[in-house]
CSV table of C-alpha atoms and ligand atoms in Angstrom, one decimal:
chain,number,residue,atom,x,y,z
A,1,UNK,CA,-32.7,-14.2,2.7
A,2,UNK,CA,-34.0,-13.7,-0.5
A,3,UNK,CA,-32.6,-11.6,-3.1
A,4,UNK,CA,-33.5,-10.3,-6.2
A,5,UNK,CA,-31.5,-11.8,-9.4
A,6,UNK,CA,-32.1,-8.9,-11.5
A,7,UNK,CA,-30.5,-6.9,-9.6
A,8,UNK,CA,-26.8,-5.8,-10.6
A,9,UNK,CA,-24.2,-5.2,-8.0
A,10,UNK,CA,-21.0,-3.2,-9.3
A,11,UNK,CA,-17.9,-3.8,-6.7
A,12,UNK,CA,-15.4,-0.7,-7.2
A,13,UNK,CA,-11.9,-2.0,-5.7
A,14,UNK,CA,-9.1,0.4,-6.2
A,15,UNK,CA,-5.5,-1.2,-6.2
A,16,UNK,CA,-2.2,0.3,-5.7
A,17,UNK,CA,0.7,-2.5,-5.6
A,18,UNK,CA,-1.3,-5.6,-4.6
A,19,UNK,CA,-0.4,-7.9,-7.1
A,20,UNK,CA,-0.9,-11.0,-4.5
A,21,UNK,CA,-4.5,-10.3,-3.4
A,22,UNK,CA,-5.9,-9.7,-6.4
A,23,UNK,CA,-6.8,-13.6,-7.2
A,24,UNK,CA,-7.7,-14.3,-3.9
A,25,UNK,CA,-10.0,-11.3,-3.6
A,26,UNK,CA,-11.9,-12.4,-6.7
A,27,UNK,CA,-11.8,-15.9,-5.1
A,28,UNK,CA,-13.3,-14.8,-1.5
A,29,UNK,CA,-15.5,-12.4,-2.9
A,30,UNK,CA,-17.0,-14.8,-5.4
A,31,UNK,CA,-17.8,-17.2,-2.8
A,32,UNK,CA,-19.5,-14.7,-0.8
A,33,UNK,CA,-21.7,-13.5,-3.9
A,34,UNK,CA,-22.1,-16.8,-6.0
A,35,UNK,CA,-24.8,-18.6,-3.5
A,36,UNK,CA,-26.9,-15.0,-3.6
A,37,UNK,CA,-27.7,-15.5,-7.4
A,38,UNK,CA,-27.0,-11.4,-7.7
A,39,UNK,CA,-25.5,-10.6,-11.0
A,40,UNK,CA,-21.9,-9.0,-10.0
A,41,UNK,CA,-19.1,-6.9,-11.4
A,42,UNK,CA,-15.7,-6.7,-9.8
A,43,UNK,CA,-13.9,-3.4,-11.4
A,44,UNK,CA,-10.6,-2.9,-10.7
A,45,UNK,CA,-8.7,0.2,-10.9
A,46,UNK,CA,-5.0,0.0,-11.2
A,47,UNK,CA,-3.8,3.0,-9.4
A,48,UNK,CA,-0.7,3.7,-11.1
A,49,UNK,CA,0.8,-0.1,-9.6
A,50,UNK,CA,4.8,-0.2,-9.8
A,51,UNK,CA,4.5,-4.1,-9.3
A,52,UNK,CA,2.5,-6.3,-11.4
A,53,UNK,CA,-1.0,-5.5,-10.4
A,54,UNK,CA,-2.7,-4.3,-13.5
A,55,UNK,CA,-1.1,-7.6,-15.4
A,56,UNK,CA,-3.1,-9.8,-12.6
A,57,UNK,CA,-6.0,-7.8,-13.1
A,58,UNK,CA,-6.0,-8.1,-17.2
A,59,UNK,CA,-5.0,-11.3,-16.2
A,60,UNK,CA,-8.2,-12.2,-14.3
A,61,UNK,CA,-10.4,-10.1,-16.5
A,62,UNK,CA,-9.6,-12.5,-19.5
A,63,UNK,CA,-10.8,-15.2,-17.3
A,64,UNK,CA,-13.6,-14.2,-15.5
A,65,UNK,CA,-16.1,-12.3,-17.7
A,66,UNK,CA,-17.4,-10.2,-15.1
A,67,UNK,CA,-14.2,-8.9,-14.0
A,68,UNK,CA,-12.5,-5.6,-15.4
A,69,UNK,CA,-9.8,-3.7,-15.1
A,70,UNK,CA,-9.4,0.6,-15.3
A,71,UNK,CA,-5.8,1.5,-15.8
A,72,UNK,CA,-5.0,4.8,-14.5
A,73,UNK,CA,-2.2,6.9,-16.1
A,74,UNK,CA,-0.4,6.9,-12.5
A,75,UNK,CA,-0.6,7.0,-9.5
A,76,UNK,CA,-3.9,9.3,-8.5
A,77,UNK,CA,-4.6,8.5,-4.5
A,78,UNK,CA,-7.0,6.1,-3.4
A,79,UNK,CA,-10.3,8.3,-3.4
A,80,UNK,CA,-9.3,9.6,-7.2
A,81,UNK,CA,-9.1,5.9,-8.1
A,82,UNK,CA,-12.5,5.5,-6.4
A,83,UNK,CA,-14.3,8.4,-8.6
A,84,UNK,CA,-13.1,6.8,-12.2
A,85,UNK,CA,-14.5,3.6,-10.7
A,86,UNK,CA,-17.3,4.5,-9.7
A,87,UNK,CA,-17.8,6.7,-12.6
A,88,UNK,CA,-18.0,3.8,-14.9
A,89,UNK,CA,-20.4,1.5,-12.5
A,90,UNK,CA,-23.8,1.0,-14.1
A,91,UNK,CA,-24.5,-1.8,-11.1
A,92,UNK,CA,-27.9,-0.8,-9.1
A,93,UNK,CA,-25.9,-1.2,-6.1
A,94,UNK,CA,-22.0,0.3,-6.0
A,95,UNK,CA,-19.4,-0.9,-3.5
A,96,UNK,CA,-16.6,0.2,-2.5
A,97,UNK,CA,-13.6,-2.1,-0.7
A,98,UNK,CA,-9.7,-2.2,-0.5
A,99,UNK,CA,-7.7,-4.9,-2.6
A,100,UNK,CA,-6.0,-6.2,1.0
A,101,UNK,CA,-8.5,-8.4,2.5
A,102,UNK,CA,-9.0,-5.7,5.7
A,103,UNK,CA,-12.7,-5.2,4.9
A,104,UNK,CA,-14.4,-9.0,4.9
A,105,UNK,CA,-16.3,-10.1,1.9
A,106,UNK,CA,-18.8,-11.4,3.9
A,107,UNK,CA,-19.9,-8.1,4.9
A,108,UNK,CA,-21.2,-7.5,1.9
A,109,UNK,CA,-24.3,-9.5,2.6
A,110,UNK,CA,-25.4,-7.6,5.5
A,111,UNK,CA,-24.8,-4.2,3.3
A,112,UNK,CA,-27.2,-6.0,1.0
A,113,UNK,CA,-29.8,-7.2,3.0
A,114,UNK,CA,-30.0,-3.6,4.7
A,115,UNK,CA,-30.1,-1.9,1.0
A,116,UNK,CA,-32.8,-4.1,0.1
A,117,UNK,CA,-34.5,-3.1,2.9
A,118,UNK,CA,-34.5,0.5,2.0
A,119,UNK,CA,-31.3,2.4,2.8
A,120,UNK,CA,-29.5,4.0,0.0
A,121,UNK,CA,-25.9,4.0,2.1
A,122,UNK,CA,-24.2,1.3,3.9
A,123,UNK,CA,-21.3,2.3,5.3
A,124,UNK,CA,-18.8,0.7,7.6
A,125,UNK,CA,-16.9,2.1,10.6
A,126,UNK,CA,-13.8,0.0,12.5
A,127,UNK,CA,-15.4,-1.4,15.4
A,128,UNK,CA,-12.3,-1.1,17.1
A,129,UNK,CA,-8.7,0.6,16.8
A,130,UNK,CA,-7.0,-1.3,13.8
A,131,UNK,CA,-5.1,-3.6,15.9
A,132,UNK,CA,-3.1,-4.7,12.6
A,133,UNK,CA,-1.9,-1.0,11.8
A,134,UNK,CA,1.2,1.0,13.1
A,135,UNK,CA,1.3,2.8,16.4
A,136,UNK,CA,1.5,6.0,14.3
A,137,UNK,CA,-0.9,5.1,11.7
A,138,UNK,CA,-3.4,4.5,15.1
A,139,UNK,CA,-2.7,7.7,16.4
A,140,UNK,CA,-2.9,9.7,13.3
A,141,UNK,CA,-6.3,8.2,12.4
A,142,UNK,CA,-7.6,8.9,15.9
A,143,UNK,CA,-6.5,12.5,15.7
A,144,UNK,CA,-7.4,12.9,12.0
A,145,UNK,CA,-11.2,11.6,13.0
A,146,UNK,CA,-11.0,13.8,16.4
A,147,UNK,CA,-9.8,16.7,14.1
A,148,UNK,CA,-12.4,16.6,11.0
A,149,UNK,CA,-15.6,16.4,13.7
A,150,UNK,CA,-14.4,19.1,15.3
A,151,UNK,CA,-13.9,21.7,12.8
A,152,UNK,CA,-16.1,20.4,10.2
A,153,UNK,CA,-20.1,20.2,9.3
A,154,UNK,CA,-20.1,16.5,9.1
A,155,UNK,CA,-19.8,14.1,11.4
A,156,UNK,CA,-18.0,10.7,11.1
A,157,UNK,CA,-17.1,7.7,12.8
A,158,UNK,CA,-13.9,7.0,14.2
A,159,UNK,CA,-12.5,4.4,12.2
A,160,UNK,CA,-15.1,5.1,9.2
A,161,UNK,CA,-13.7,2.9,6.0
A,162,UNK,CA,-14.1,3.2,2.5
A,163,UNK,CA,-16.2,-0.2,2.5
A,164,UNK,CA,-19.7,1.1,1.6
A,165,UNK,CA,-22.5,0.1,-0.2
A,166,UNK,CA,-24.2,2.9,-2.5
A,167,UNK,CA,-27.8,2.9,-4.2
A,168,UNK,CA,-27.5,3.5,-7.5
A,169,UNK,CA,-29.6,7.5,-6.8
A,170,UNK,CA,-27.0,8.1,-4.7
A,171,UNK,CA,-24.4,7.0,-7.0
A,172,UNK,CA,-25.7,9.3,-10.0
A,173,UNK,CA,-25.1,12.6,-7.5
A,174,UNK,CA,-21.9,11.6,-6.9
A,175,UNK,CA,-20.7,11.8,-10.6
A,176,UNK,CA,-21.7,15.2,-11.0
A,177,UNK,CA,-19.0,16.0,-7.8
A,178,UNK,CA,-16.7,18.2,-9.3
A,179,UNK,CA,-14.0,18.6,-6.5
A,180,UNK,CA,-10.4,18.6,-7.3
A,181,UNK,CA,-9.8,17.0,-3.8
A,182,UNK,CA,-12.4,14.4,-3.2
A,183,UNK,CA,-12.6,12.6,0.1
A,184,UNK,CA,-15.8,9.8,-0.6
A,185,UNK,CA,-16.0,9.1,3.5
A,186,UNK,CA,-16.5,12.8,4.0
A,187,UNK,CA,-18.9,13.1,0.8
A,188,UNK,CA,-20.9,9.9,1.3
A,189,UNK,CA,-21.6,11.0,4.8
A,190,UNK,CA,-22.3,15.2,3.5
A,191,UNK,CA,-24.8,13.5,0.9
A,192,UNK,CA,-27.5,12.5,3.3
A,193,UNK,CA,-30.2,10.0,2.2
A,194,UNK,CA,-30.9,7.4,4.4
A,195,UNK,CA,-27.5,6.2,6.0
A,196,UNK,CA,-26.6,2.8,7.7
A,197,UNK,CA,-23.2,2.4,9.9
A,198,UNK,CA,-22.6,-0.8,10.6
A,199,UNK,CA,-19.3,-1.9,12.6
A,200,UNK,CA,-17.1,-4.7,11.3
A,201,UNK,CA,-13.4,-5.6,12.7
A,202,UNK,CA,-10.6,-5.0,10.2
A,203,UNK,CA,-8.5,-8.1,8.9
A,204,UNK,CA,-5.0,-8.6,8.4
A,205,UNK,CA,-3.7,-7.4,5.3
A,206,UNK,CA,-3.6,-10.5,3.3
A,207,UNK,CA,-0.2,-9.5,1.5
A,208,UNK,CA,2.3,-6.6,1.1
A,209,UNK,CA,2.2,-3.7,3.2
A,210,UNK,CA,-0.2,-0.3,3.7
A,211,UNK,CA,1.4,2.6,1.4
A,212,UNK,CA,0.4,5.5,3.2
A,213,UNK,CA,3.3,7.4,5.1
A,214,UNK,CA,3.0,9.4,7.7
A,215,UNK,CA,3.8,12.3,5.8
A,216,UNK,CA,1.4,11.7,3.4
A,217,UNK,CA,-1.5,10.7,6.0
A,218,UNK,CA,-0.9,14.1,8.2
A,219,UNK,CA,-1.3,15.7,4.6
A,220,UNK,CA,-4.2,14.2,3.6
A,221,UNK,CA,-5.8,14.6,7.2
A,222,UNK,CA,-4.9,18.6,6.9
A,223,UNK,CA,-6.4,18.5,3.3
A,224,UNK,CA,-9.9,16.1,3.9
A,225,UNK,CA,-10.5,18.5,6.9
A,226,UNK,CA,-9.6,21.9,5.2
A,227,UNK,CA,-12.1,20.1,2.1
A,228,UNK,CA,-14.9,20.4,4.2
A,229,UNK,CA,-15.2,23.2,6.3
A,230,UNK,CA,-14.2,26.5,6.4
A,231,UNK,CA,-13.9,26.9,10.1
A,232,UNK,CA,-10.5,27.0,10.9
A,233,UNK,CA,-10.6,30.7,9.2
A,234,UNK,CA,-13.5,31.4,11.8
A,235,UNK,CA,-11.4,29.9,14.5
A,236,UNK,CA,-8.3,32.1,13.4
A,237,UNK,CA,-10.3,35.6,12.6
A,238,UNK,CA,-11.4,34.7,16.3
A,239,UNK,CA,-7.9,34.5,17.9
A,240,UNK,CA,-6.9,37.5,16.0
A,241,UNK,CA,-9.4,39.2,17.3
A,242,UNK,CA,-9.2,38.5,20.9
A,243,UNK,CA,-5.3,39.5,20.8
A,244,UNK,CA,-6.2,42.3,18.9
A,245,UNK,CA,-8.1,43.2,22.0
A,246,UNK,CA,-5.6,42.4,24.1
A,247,UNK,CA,-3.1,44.6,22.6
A,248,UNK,CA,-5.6,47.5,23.0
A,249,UNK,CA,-5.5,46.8,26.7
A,250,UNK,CA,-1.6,46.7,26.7
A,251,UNK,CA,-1.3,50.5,25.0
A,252,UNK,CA,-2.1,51.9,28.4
A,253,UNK,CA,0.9,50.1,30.0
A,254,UNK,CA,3.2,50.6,26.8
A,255,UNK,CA,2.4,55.1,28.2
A,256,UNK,CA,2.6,54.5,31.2
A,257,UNK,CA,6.2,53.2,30.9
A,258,UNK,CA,6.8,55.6,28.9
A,259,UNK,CA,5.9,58.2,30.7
A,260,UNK,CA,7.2,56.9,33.7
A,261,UNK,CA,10.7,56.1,31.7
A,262,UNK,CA,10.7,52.5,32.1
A,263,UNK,CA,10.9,52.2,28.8
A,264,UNK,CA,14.3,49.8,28.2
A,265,UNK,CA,13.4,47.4,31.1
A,266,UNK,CA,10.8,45.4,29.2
A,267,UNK,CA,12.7,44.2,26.6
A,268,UNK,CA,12.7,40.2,27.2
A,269,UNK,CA,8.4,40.8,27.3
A,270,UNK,CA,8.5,42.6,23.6
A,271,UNK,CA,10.6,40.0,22.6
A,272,UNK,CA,8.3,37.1,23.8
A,273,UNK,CA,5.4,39.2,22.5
A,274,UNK,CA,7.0,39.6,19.1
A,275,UNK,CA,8.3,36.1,19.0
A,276,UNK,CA,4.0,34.9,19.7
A,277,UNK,CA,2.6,37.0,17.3
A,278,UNK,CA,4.9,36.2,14.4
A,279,UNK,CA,4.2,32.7,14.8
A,280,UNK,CA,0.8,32.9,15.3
A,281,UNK,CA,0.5,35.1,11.8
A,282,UNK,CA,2.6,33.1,9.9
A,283,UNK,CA,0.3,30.1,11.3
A,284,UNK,CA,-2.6,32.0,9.9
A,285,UNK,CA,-1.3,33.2,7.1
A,286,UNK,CA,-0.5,29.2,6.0
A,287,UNK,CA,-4.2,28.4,6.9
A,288,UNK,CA,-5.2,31.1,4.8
A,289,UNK,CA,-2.2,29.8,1.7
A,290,UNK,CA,-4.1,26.3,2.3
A,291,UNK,CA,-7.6,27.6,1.5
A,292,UNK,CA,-6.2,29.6,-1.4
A,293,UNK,CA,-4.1,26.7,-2.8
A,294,UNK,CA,-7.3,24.7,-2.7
A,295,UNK,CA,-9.1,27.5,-4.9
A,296,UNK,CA,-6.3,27.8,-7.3
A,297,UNK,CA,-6.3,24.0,-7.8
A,298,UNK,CA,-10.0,23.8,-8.4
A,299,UNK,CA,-10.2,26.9,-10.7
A,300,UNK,CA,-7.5,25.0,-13.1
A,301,UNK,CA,-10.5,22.3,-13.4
A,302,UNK,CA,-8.1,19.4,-14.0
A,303,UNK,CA,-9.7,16.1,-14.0
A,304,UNK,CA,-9.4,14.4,-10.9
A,305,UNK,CA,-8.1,11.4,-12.7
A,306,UNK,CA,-6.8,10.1,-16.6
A,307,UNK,CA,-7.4,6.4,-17.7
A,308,UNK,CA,-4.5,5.0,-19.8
A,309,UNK,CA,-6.5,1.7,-20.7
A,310,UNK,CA,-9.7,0.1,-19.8
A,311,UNK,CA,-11.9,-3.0,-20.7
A,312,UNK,CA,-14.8,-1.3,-20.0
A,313,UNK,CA,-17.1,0.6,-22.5
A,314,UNK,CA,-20.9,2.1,-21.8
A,315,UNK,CA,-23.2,1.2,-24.6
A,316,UNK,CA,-27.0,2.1,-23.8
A,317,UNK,CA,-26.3,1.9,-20.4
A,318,UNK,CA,-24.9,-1.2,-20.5
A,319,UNK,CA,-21.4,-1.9,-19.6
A,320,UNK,CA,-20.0,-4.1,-22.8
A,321,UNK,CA,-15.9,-5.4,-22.9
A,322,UNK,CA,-13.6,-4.0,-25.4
B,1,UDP,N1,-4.6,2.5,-2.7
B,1,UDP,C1,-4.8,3.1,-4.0
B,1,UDP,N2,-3.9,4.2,-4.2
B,1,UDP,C2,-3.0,4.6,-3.3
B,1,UDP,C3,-2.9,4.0,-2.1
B,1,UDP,C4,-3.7,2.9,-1.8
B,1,UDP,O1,-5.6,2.8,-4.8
B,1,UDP,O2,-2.3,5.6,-3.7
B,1,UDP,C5,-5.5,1.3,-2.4
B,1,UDP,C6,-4.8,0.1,-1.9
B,1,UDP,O3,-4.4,-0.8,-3.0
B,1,UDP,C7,-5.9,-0.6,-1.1
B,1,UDP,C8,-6.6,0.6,-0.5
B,1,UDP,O4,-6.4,1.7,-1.4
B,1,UDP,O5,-6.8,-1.3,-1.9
B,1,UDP,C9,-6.2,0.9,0.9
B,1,UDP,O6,-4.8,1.1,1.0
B,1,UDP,P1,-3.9,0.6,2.2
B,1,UDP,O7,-4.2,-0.8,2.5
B,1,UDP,O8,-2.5,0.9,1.7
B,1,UDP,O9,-4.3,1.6,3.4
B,1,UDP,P2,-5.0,1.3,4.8
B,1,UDP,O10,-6.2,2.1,4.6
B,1,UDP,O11,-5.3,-0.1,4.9
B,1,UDP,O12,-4.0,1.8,5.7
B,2,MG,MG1,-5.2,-1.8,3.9
């Protein structure tokens, strides 16, 4: 393989409570990259870290000269931690990996080798169900993955990670997003360009433990899905309409018994009937409040992250320590 040594390779890793994987990322992934001869940046971003993360990582950065750290204010979510990342990578080539170990270093030269052959994104998709995650966590990302193909424009991978490889073009458009909820697998995928999926078989976290609950993966399911299309109001509007019809059909019978002086019997149907509808308009009434919530977040225009500290400034382009 040969590779080109100019070439400058930014690795984005966002970290929430991971204080015992830091090191030994930086160990594996310099192992991987050192042989190569690619010049290579590892750029944490402490994602608001109760433990002693961001401590490691300042740590480390003192040591290792092409390690930094970004400090956000708190805790953001993983894909806002990704944005102020990748907003400060000048590499050629961006990538994007967890702090755990799950996504293997030594992927990272197979994303290279296909980049330098010409695509601008290298993504990566479980090869198989996670067999180190939670019954729940399987079944929510199985749903979550059945849900957003479904209703959405884009179409993704069951099991697609946020272990990618992005050419620097590619990189540039995704600064300019200005999305109050961001959701990089969804984007990356929306952006076009010329795409590579490429399967790889998740490792066991090396320490600690995944931080998403299941409330806050159903949440952030509804909210990726909702982010990218607008279909489920097409969907509802549709169902509306057809028992709008339906009800049309029903004022016949609704005379008939009238006329007829049935009109008590009946009552356990109207109450069945009234019972459906209300649900089904307060459920599209809350699809609706999800849309409009979504508007009123992004008309505030609040930045999608804050930085408390960093040891990372952009002089002419170049990325200099402070
Ligand atoms: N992470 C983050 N902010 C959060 C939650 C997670 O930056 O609020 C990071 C975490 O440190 C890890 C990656 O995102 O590097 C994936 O998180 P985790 O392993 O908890 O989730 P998984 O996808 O493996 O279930
Ligand atoms: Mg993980």
């Amino acid at each position: 393989m040969t590779y080109d040594i100019k070439k400058k390779i930014s690795i984005i890793i966002p970290s929430y409570n991971e204080e015992k994987n830091i090191a030994f990322l930086i160990e594996q992934i310099s192992k991987t990259l050192n042989p190569t001869g690619y010049d290579y940046e590892l750029i944490f971003v402490d994602d608001g870290s109760k433990d002693n993360t961001l401590n490691e990582i300042k740590f480390n950065a003192e040591l290792y000269s092409n390690v930094f750290y970004i400090e956000l204010s708190k805790n953001f979510g993983k894909d806002h931690a990704l944005k102020a990342g990748i907003g400060m990578a000048k590499g050629d080539a961006v990538i994007t990996m967890d702090a755990d170990m799950q996504h293997p270093p030594q992927l990272i030269l197979k994303m290279l080798k296909f980049w330098e052959n010409g695509y601008d994104i290298i993504y990566t998709y479980r090869q198989n169900a996670n067999p180190h995650a939670k019954s729940y966590q399987k079944a929510t990302s199985k749903l979550f993955y059945k849900g957003i193909n479904m209703l959405s424009d884009i179409k993704l991978e069951d099991g697609t990670a946020d272990f990618r490889l992005m050419d620097e073009k590619v990189v540039k458009q995704l600064k300019l997003i200005d999305e109050y909820e961001i959701f990089f697998r969804g984007i990356v995928k929306w952006a076009g360009y010329k795409q590579m999926g490429i399967p790889y078989i998740p490792s066991k976290r090396h320490t600690g433990e995944a931080s998403y609950s299941f409330f806050k993966l159903v949440k952030l399911a509804v909210g990726s899905i909702m982010a990218f299309s607008a279909r489920p109001l097409y969907i509802v509007t549709g169902i509306g309409l057809v028992f709008s019809m339906m009800a049309i059909l029903y004022i016949p019978y609704v005379l008939v018994s009238y006329f007829e002086g049935y009109t008590v019997s009946g009552w356990a149907s109207m109450i069945a009937t009234i019972a459906f509808f209300g649900g089904l308009q307060l459920l599209v009434l809350g699809i609706i409040g999800v849309y409009v919530g979504k508007i009123f977040m992004q008309s505030k225009h609040r930045p999608n992250y804050i930085i408390r500290s960093t040891n990372l400034i952009s002089v002419n382009n170049d990325l200099i320590r402070v």
